[in-house]
XYZ file of C-alpha atoms in Angstrom:
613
model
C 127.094 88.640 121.594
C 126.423 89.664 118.383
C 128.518 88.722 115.376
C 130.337 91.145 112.893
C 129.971 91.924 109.792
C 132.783 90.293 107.529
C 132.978 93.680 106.369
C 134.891 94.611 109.636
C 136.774 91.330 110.297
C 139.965 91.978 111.621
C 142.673 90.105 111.893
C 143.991 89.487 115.962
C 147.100 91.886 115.788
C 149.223 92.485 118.921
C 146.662 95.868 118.384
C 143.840 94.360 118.316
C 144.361 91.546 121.482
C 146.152 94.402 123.759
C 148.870 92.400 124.779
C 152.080 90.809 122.807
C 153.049 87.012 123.196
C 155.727 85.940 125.628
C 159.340 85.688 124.535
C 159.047 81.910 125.156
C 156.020 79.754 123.915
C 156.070 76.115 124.466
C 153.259 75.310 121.445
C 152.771 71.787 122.111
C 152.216 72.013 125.994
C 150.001 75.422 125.288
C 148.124 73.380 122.338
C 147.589 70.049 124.430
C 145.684 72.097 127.191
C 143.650 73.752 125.072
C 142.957 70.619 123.615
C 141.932 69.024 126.549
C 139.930 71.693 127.372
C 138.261 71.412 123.969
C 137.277 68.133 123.699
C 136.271 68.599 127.946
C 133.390 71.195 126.864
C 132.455 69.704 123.403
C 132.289 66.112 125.841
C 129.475 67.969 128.048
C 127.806 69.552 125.458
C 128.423 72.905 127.402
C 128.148 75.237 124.380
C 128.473 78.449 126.411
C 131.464 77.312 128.488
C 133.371 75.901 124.588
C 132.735 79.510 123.911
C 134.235 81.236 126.880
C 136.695 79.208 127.842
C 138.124 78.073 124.512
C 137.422 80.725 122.164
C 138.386 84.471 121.507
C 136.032 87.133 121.357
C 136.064 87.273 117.635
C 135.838 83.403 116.937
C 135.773 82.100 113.268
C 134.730 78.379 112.783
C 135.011 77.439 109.380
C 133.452 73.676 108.505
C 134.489 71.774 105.362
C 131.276 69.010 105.123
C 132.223 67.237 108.513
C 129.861 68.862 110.538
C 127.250 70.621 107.741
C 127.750 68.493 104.696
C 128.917 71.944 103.280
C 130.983 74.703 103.035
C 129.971 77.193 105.830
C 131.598 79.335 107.673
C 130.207 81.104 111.287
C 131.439 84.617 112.326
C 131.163 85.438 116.368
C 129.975 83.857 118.980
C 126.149 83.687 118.397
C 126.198 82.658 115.293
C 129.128 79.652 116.568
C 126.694 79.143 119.370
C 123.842 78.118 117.130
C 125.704 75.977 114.746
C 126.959 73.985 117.467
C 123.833 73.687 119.873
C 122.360 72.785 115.843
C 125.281 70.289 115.265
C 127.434 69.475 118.429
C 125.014 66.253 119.363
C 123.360 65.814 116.030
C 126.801 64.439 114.849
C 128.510 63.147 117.569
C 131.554 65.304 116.971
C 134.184 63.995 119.432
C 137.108 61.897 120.115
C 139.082 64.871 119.735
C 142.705 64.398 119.884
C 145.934 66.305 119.340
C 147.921 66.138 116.395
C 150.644 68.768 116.639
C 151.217 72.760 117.585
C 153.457 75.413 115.605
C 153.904 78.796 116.847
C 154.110 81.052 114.018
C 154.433 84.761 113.293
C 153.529 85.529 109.894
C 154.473 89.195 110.713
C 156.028 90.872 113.565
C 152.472 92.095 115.133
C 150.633 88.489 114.139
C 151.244 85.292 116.207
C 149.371 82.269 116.856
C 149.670 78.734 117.477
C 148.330 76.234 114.951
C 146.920 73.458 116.344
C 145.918 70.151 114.312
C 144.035 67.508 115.844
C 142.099 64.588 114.614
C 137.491 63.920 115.080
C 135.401 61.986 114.609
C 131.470 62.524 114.109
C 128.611 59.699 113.688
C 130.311 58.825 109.890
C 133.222 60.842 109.298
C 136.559 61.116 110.293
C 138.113 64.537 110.184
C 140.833 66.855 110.676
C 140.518 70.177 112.124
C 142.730 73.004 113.069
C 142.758 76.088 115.463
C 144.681 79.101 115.688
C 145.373 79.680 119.030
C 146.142 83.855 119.875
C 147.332 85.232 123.131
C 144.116 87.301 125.093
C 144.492 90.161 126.819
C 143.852 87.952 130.424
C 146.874 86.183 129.492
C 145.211 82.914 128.022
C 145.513 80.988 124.986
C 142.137 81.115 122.983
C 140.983 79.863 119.275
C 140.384 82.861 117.029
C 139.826 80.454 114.343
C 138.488 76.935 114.373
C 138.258 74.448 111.644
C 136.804 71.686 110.736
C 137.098 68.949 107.654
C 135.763 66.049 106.439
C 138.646 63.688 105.766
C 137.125 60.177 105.463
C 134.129 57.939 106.067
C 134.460 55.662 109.321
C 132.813 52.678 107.412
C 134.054 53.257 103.852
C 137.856 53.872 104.311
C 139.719 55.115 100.884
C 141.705 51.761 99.317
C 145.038 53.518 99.845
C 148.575 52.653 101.396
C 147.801 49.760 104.313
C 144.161 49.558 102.783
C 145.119 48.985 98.832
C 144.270 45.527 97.352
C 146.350 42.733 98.095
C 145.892 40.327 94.935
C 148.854 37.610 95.161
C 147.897 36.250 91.551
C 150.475 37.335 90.056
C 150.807 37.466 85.621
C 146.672 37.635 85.651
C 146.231 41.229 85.568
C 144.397 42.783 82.913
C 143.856 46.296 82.138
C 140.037 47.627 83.735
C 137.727 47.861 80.987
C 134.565 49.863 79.980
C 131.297 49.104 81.782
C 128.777 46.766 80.356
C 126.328 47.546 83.511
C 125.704 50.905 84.108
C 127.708 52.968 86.754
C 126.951 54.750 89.872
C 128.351 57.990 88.445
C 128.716 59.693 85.195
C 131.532 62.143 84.707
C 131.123 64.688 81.942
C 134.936 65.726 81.051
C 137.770 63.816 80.766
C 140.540 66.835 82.171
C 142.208 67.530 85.373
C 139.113 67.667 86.947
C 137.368 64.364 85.721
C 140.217 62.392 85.990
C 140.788 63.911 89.982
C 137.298 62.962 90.706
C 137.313 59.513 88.915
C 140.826 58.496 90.840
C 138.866 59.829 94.206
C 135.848 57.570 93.533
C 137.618 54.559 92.298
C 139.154 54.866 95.821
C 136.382 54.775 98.050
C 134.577 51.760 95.816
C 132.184 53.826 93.401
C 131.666 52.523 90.023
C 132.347 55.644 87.538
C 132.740 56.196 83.571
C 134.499 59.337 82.420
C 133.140 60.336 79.197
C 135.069 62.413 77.297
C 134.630 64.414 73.324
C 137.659 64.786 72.541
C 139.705 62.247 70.642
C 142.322 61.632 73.271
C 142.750 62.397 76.751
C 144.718 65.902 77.496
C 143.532 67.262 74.272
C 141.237 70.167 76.012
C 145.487 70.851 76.735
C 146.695 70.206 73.371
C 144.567 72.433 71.467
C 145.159 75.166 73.082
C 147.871 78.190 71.950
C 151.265 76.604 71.571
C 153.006 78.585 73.716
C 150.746 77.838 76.565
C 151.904 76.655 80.031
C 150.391 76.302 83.852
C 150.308 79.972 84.635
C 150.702 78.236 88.783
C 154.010 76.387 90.297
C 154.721 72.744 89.982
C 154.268 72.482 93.587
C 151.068 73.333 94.152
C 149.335 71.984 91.201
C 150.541 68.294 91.817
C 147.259 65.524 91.263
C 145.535 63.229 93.319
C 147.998 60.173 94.382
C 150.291 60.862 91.966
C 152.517 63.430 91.933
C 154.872 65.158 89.650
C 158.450 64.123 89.267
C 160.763 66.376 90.607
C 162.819 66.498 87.713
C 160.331 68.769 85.854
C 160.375 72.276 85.858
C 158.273 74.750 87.404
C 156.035 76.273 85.100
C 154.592 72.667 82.999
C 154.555 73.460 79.096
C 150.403 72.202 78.267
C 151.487 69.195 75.593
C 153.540 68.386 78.694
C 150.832 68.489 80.792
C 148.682 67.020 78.505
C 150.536 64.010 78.375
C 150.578 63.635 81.954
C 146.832 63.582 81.929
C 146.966 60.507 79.720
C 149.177 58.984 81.667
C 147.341 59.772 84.781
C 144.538 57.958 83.513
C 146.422 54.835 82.306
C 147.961 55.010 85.607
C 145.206 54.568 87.952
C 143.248 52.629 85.357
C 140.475 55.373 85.169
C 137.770 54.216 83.009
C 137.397 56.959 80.366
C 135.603 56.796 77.199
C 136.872 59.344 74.644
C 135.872 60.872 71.465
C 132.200 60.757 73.711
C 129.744 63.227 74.446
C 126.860 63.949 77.121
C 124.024 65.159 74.670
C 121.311 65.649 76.923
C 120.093 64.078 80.721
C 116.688 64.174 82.300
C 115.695 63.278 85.902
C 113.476 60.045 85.999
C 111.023 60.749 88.455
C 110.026 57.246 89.142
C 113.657 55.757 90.143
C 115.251 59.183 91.252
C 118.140 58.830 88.897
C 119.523 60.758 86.017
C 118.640 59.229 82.513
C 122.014 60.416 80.333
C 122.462 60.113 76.722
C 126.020 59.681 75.157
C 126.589 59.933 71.650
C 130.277 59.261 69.465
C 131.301 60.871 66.485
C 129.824 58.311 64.399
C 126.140 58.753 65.773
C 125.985 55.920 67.819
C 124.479 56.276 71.045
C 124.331 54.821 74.564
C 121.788 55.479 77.022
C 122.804 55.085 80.598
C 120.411 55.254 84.110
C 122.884 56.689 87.001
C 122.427 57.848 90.380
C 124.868 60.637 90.024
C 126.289 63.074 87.233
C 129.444 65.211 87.895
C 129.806 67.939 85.085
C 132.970 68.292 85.008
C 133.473 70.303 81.867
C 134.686 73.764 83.348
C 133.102 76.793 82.032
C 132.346 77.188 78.282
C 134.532 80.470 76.634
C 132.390 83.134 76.217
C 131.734 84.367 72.347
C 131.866 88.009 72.604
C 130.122 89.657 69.112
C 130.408 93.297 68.602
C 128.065 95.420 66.343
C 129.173 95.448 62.493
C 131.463 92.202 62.632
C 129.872 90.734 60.001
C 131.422 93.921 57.542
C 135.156 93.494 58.504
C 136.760 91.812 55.630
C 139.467 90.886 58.044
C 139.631 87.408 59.909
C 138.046 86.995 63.918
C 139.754 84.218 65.892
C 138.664 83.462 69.170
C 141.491 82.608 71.693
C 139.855 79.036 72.151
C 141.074 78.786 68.580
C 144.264 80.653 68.878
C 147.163 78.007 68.025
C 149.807 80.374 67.006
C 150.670 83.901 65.576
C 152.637 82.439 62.888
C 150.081 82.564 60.086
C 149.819 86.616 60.712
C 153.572 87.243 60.152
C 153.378 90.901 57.846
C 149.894 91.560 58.994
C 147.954 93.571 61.787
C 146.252 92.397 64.721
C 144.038 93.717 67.412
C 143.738 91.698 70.741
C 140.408 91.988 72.661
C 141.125 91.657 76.063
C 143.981 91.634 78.815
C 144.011 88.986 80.783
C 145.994 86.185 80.472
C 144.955 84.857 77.186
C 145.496 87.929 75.792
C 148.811 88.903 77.060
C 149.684 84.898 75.277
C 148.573 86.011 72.388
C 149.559 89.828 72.308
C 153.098 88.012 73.344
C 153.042 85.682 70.729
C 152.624 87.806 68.278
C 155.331 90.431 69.199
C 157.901 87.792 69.726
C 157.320 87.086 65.712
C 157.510 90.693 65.022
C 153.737 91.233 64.107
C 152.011 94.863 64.631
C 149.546 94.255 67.291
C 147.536 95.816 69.949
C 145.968 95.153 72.728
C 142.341 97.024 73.316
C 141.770 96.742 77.198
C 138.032 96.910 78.958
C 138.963 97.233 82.155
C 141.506 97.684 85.067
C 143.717 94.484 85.741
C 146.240 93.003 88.830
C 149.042 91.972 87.234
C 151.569 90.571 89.244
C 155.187 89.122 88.129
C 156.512 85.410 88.427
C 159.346 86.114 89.979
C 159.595 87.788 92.882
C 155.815 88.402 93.183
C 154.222 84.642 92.505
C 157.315 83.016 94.513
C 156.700 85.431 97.299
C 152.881 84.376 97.015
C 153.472 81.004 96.248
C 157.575 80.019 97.789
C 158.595 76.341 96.907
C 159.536 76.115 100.645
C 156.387 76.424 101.897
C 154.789 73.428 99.620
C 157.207 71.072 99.526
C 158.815 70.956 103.084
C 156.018 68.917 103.483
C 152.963 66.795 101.867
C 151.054 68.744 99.711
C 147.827 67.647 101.642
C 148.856 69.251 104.816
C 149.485 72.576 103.273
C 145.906 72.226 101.671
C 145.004 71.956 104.881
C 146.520 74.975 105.996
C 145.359 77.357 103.379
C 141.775 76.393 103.493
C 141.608 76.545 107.134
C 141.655 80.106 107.579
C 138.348 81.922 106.730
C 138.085 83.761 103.406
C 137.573 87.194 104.943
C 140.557 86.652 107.621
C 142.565 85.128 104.731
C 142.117 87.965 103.041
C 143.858 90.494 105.023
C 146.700 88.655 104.690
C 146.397 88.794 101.477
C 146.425 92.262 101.260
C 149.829 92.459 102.870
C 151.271 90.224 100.178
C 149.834 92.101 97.554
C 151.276 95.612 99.343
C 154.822 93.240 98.836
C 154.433 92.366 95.883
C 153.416 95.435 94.454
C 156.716 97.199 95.428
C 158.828 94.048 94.292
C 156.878 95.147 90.811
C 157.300 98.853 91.210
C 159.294 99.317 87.948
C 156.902 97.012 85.895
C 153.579 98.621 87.281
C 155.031 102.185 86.648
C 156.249 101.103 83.045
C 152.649 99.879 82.218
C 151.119 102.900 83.416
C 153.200 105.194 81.232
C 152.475 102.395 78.439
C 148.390 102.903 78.793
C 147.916 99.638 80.748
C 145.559 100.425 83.487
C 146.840 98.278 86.315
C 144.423 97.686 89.939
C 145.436 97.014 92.994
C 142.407 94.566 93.340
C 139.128 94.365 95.292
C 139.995 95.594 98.797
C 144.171 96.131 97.766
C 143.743 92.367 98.279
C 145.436 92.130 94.717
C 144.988 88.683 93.109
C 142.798 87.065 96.186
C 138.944 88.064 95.324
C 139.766 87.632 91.756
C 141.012 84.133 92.142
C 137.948 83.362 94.539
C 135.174 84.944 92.657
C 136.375 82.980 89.455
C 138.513 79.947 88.847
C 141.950 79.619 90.333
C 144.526 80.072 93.191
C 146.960 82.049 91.454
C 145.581 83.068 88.000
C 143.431 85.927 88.562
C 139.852 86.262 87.727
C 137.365 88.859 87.555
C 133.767 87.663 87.948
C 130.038 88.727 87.120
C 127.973 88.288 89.817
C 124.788 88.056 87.376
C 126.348 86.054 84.222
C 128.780 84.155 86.868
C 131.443 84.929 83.618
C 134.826 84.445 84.381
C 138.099 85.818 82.809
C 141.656 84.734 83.761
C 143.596 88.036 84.859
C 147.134 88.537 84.199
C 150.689 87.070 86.016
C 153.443 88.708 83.875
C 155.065 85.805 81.488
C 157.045 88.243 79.017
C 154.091 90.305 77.943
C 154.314 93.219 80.405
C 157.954 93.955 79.305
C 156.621 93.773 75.749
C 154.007 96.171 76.327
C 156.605 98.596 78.529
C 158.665 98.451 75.401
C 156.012 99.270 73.139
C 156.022 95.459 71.299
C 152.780 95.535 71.989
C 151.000 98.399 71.958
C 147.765 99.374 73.979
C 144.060 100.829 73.427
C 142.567 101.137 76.646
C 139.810 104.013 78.528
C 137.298 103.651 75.711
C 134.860 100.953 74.134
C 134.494 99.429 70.937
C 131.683 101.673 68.380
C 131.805 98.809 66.567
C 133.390 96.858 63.850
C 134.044 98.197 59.731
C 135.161 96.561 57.368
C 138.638 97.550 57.656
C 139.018 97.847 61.342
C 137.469 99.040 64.654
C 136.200 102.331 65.355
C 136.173 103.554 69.575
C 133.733 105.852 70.410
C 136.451 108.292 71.004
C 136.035 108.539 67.200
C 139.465 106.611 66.612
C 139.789 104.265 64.105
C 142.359 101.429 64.192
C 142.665 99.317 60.685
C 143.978 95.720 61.523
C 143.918 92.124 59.559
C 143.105 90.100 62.458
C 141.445 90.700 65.427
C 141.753 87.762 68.336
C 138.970 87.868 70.813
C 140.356 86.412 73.963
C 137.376 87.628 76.243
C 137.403 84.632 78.950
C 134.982 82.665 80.016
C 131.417 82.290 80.591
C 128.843 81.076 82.877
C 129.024 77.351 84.133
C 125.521 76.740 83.798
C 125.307 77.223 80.391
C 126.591 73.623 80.059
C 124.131 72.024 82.146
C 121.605 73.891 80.441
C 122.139 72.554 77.382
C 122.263 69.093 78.264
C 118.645 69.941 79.965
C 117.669 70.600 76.345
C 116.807 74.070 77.893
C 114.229 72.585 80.154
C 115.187 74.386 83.418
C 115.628 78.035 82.705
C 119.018 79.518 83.256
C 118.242 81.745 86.369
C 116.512 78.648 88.383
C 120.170 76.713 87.808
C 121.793 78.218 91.381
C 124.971 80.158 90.994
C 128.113 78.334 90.563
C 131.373 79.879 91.804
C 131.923 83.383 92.677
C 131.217 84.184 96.470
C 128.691 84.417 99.100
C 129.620 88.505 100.444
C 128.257 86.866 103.836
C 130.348 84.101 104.460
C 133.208 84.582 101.459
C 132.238 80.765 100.513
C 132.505 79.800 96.658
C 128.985 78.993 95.478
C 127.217 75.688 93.801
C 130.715 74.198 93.206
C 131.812 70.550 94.824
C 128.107 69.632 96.314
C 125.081 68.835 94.209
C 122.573 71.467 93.130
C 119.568 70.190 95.142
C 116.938 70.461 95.665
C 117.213 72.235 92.017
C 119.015 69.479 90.310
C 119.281 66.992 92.940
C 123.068 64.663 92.492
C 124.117 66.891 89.878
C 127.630 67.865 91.200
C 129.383 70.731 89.253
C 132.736 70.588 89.977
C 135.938 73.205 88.783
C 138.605 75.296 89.328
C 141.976 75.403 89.103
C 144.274 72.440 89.900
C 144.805 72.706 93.503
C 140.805 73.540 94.289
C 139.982 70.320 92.272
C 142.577 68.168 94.110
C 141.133 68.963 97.045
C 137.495 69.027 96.679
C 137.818 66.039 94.707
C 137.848 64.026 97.686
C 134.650 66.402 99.371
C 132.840 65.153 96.153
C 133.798 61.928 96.368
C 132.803 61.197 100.203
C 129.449 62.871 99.508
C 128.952 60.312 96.880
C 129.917 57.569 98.470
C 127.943 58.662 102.068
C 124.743 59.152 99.819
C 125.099 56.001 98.349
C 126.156 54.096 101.634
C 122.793 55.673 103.282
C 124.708 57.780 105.732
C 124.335 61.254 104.179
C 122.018 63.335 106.900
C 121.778 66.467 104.152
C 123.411 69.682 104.271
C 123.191 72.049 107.162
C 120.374 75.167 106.374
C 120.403 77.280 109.250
């Protein structure tokens, strides 16, 4: 049978399967047959059978690195059937037992029963998960199916039961920098570095976190002071260590920042700061990445590892516009954008409208300043409250541990997930009614989002879960798009006031002329333009020896599969154990640990390479 296009994925409606669910669903003795069934035909091997018997029509198998060593996801039932006859025996998936069932109904013509269940495979232990929907011939089948790596069966993580047990008490003394050089070199001492560095340190692998800045959290620190997370407390919790409950939703960034210090003091990760990668080059003859690191002072260190994670996020991008140089005003970039305070009395222009625009813009209205906000192009915006909490409720994340609802969310596919998606944003859109119509009539031009999916493609195709992004598919640039902090109101109220539906002639000396032919004389202008391409920052510590375009995309999507691209494996056979890792807090907690295993299985021996077909 031949498999759809994603293009025409549908979700399996009440419509769609013919036939409703019964009135009453026992989930656990419904989920334990199909189980049994399950493991019964992946057991024989009998590929054709799995697919009959235990599958829908439409089947969806999404695999997380247990069975492929990457993120891949197969669409029907040929494409399912050559994965497994590819993988089934290559790995030895089995052992396949039952972990719990939930009947749900997201909405009244959607119902399933989720199914968890534990695997193993030759190395790995795994969790999967199937979504079990009622078939027209009255059976229980798996529209979806997915699989994920959770652990190594030789190398467990040194966690709970497994931690060290070291009775000499009064001897401890904090972990100090490496004399010898380590396994792995991490370039960036944020979120990301430190998730990694805690995930590594767990499984065994000797890592340094190098870091430029002078302290950790200060990538945090120097940003606008008004900044905070733009997502909820509850999903942007770290690696072991989570949040207390006593802070509030929405962390303030010196908070944050601070908690990033502490992280690493903590779990005793071994950073160096006030460091900087200055350049790497693969040695040929030992297969490992020779990395200088230089301090402030000059002084430099020159280290031999087996593995280099960048993770430095993406660099901003440095927009320039014709005649700059002329305008007698001041340019700040928003990676330089502390406070509004100094332009009290003057005018400012903001370039942009995303969400480091709408800080600033915000900013500077809240101190009375005249500014505006020139807009390139349509934007979601969405509120906090009731559109994030709708997208994002409490309940859902903390009635229980925060890995099993990463499990949940990345089990579904990305073009299933998206048409629920599109519901939300159809929600959430008439929760913002009033704000969305206000905009309009201010000159904001508002989107609905790729596919009416509102803030889902934009969040996939750049860097977070729940702060929008629009992405390039040639530059792989990436700008943060908009959840409503204050700013929207502003602009409804004409605080801030809006340019928008024309493009910048270029710069004079007193201003900006459109190419309407307007003219708009301001002081300051604040470029807050996002973010660019990833690979810029391996490219430069190549020296610029591997052109740009040879560096293989990282982030934004595969249209096939809806997978993110180059992010959380290594960029071989390009740049083999180079492993560019980012994204917003909750992608980095859990791909953390995908990075980590891959690591540790490569160094262990027990890394077969990444399924190609």
């Amino acid at each position: 049978m031949p498999s759809s296009s994603p293009s025409t994925s549908t979700l399996p409606t009440s419509d769609v399967l013919g036939t409703t669910s019964p009135e009453s669903v026992e989930a656990e003795a419904i989920a334990r047959a199909w189980i049994n069934l399950f493991a019964a035909r992946v057991a024989s091997q009998d590929i054709d059978a799995l697919i009959n018997d235990a599958l829908y029509s439409d089947p969806w198998w999404r695999d997380l690195f247990a069975l492929t060593w990457d993120i891949r996801t197969f669409h029907g039932r040929r494409d399912i059937s050559q994965f497994l006859a590819d993988r089934l025996a290559t790995t030895r998936f089995g052992d396949i037992e039952l972990l719990k069932a939930t009947y749900q109904t997201p909405y009244p013509d959607l119902a399933w029963i989720a199914v968890s269940f534990t695997f193993v495979t030759d190395v790995a232990l795994g969790r999967g998960e199937a979504r079990l929907v009622y078939c027209s011939d009255k059976i229980w089948r798996a529209a979806t199916v997915y699989t994920n790596l959770e652990g190594l069966r030789s190398y467990p993580e040194r966690v709970g039961p497994r931690r060290d047990f070291n009775p000499d008490l009064g001897k401890w003394i904090p972990r100090a920098s490496f004399t010898e050089d380590p396994d792995v070199l991490i370039i960036g001492g944020g979120q990301t570095g430190l998730s990694v560095a805690a995930r590594l340190d767990a499984l065994g692998v000797s890592n340094l976190v190098v870091e430029a800045d002078e302290r950790v959290g200060d990538s945090w620190r120097k940003r606008h002071e008004s900044l905070s997370l733009h997502g909820p407390i509850w999903q942007n919790h770290m690696p072991y260590f989570s949040f207390p409950t006593t802070w509030p939703v929405f962390i303030p960034a010196n908070k944050f920042a601070n908690w990033l210090e502490l992280y690493a003091d903590a779990l005793e990760i071994n950073v160096q700061t006030s460091t900087s990668a200055t350049s790497m080059h693969r040695n040929a003859e030992t297969q490992t990445w020779d990395v200088t690191i230089r301090k402030p002072s000059g002084s430099q260190r020159f280290l031999s590892v087996k593995h280099v994670v960048v993770a430095a996020g993406w660099p901003f991008k440095r927009t320039t516009f014709a005649g700059q140089d002329e305008f007698s005003g001041t340019i700040v970039h928003s990676e330089h954008f502390r406070s509004a305070a100094p332009y009290v009395g003057k005018k400012v222009l903001v370039v942009g409208a995303c969400s480091s625009a709408h800080d600033a813009a915000s900013d500077c209205a809240n101190l009375g300043i005249d500014v505006t906000m020139y807009q390139r192009s349509r934007q979601f915006v969405m509120s906090i409250n009731p559109g994030m909490l709708r997208a994002s409720p409490s309940a859902e994340w903390e009635a229980v541990p925060t890995e099993d609802v990463d499990r949940a969310k990345f089990a579904l596919p990305v073009h299933l997930a998206k048409h629920l998606a599109k519901r939300t944003a159809a929600l959430i859109r008439d929760d913002d009614r009033d704000m969305l119509d206000g905009l309009a009539k201010a000159g904001y031009l508002t989107s609905k989002g790729e596919e009416d999916a509102g803030a889902f493609f934009p969040l996939l195709r750049g860097s977070g879960y729940y702060l929008g992004t629009s992405h390039d598919t040639t530059s792989c640039s990436v700008t943060y798009r908009p959840i409503d902090r204050g700013a929207s109101q502003q602009i409804v109220d004409g605080k801030i006031k809006m340019k928008s539906g024309v493009n910048i002639e270029r710069f004079t000396r007193t201003g900006v002329r459109f190419n309407d032919g307007t003219e708009l004389d301001v002081d300051v202008v604040v470029v807050a333009t996002g973010f660019d391409d990833a690979r810029l920052i391996i490219r430069d510590l190549l020296a610029g020896t591997v052109p740009l375009d040879t560096i293989p995309p990282i982030w934004g999507l595969d249209d096939e599969t809806g997978e993110v691209l180059g992010a959380y494996r290594d960029l071989a056979p390009t740049l083999p154990d180079v492993w560019p890792v980012l994204g917003n807090l909750a992608w980095v907690r859990w791909f953390s640990r995908h990075v980590a295993l891959q690591i540790k299985a490569k160094l262990m021996g027990v890394y077969s390479g990444r399924y190609k077909a």
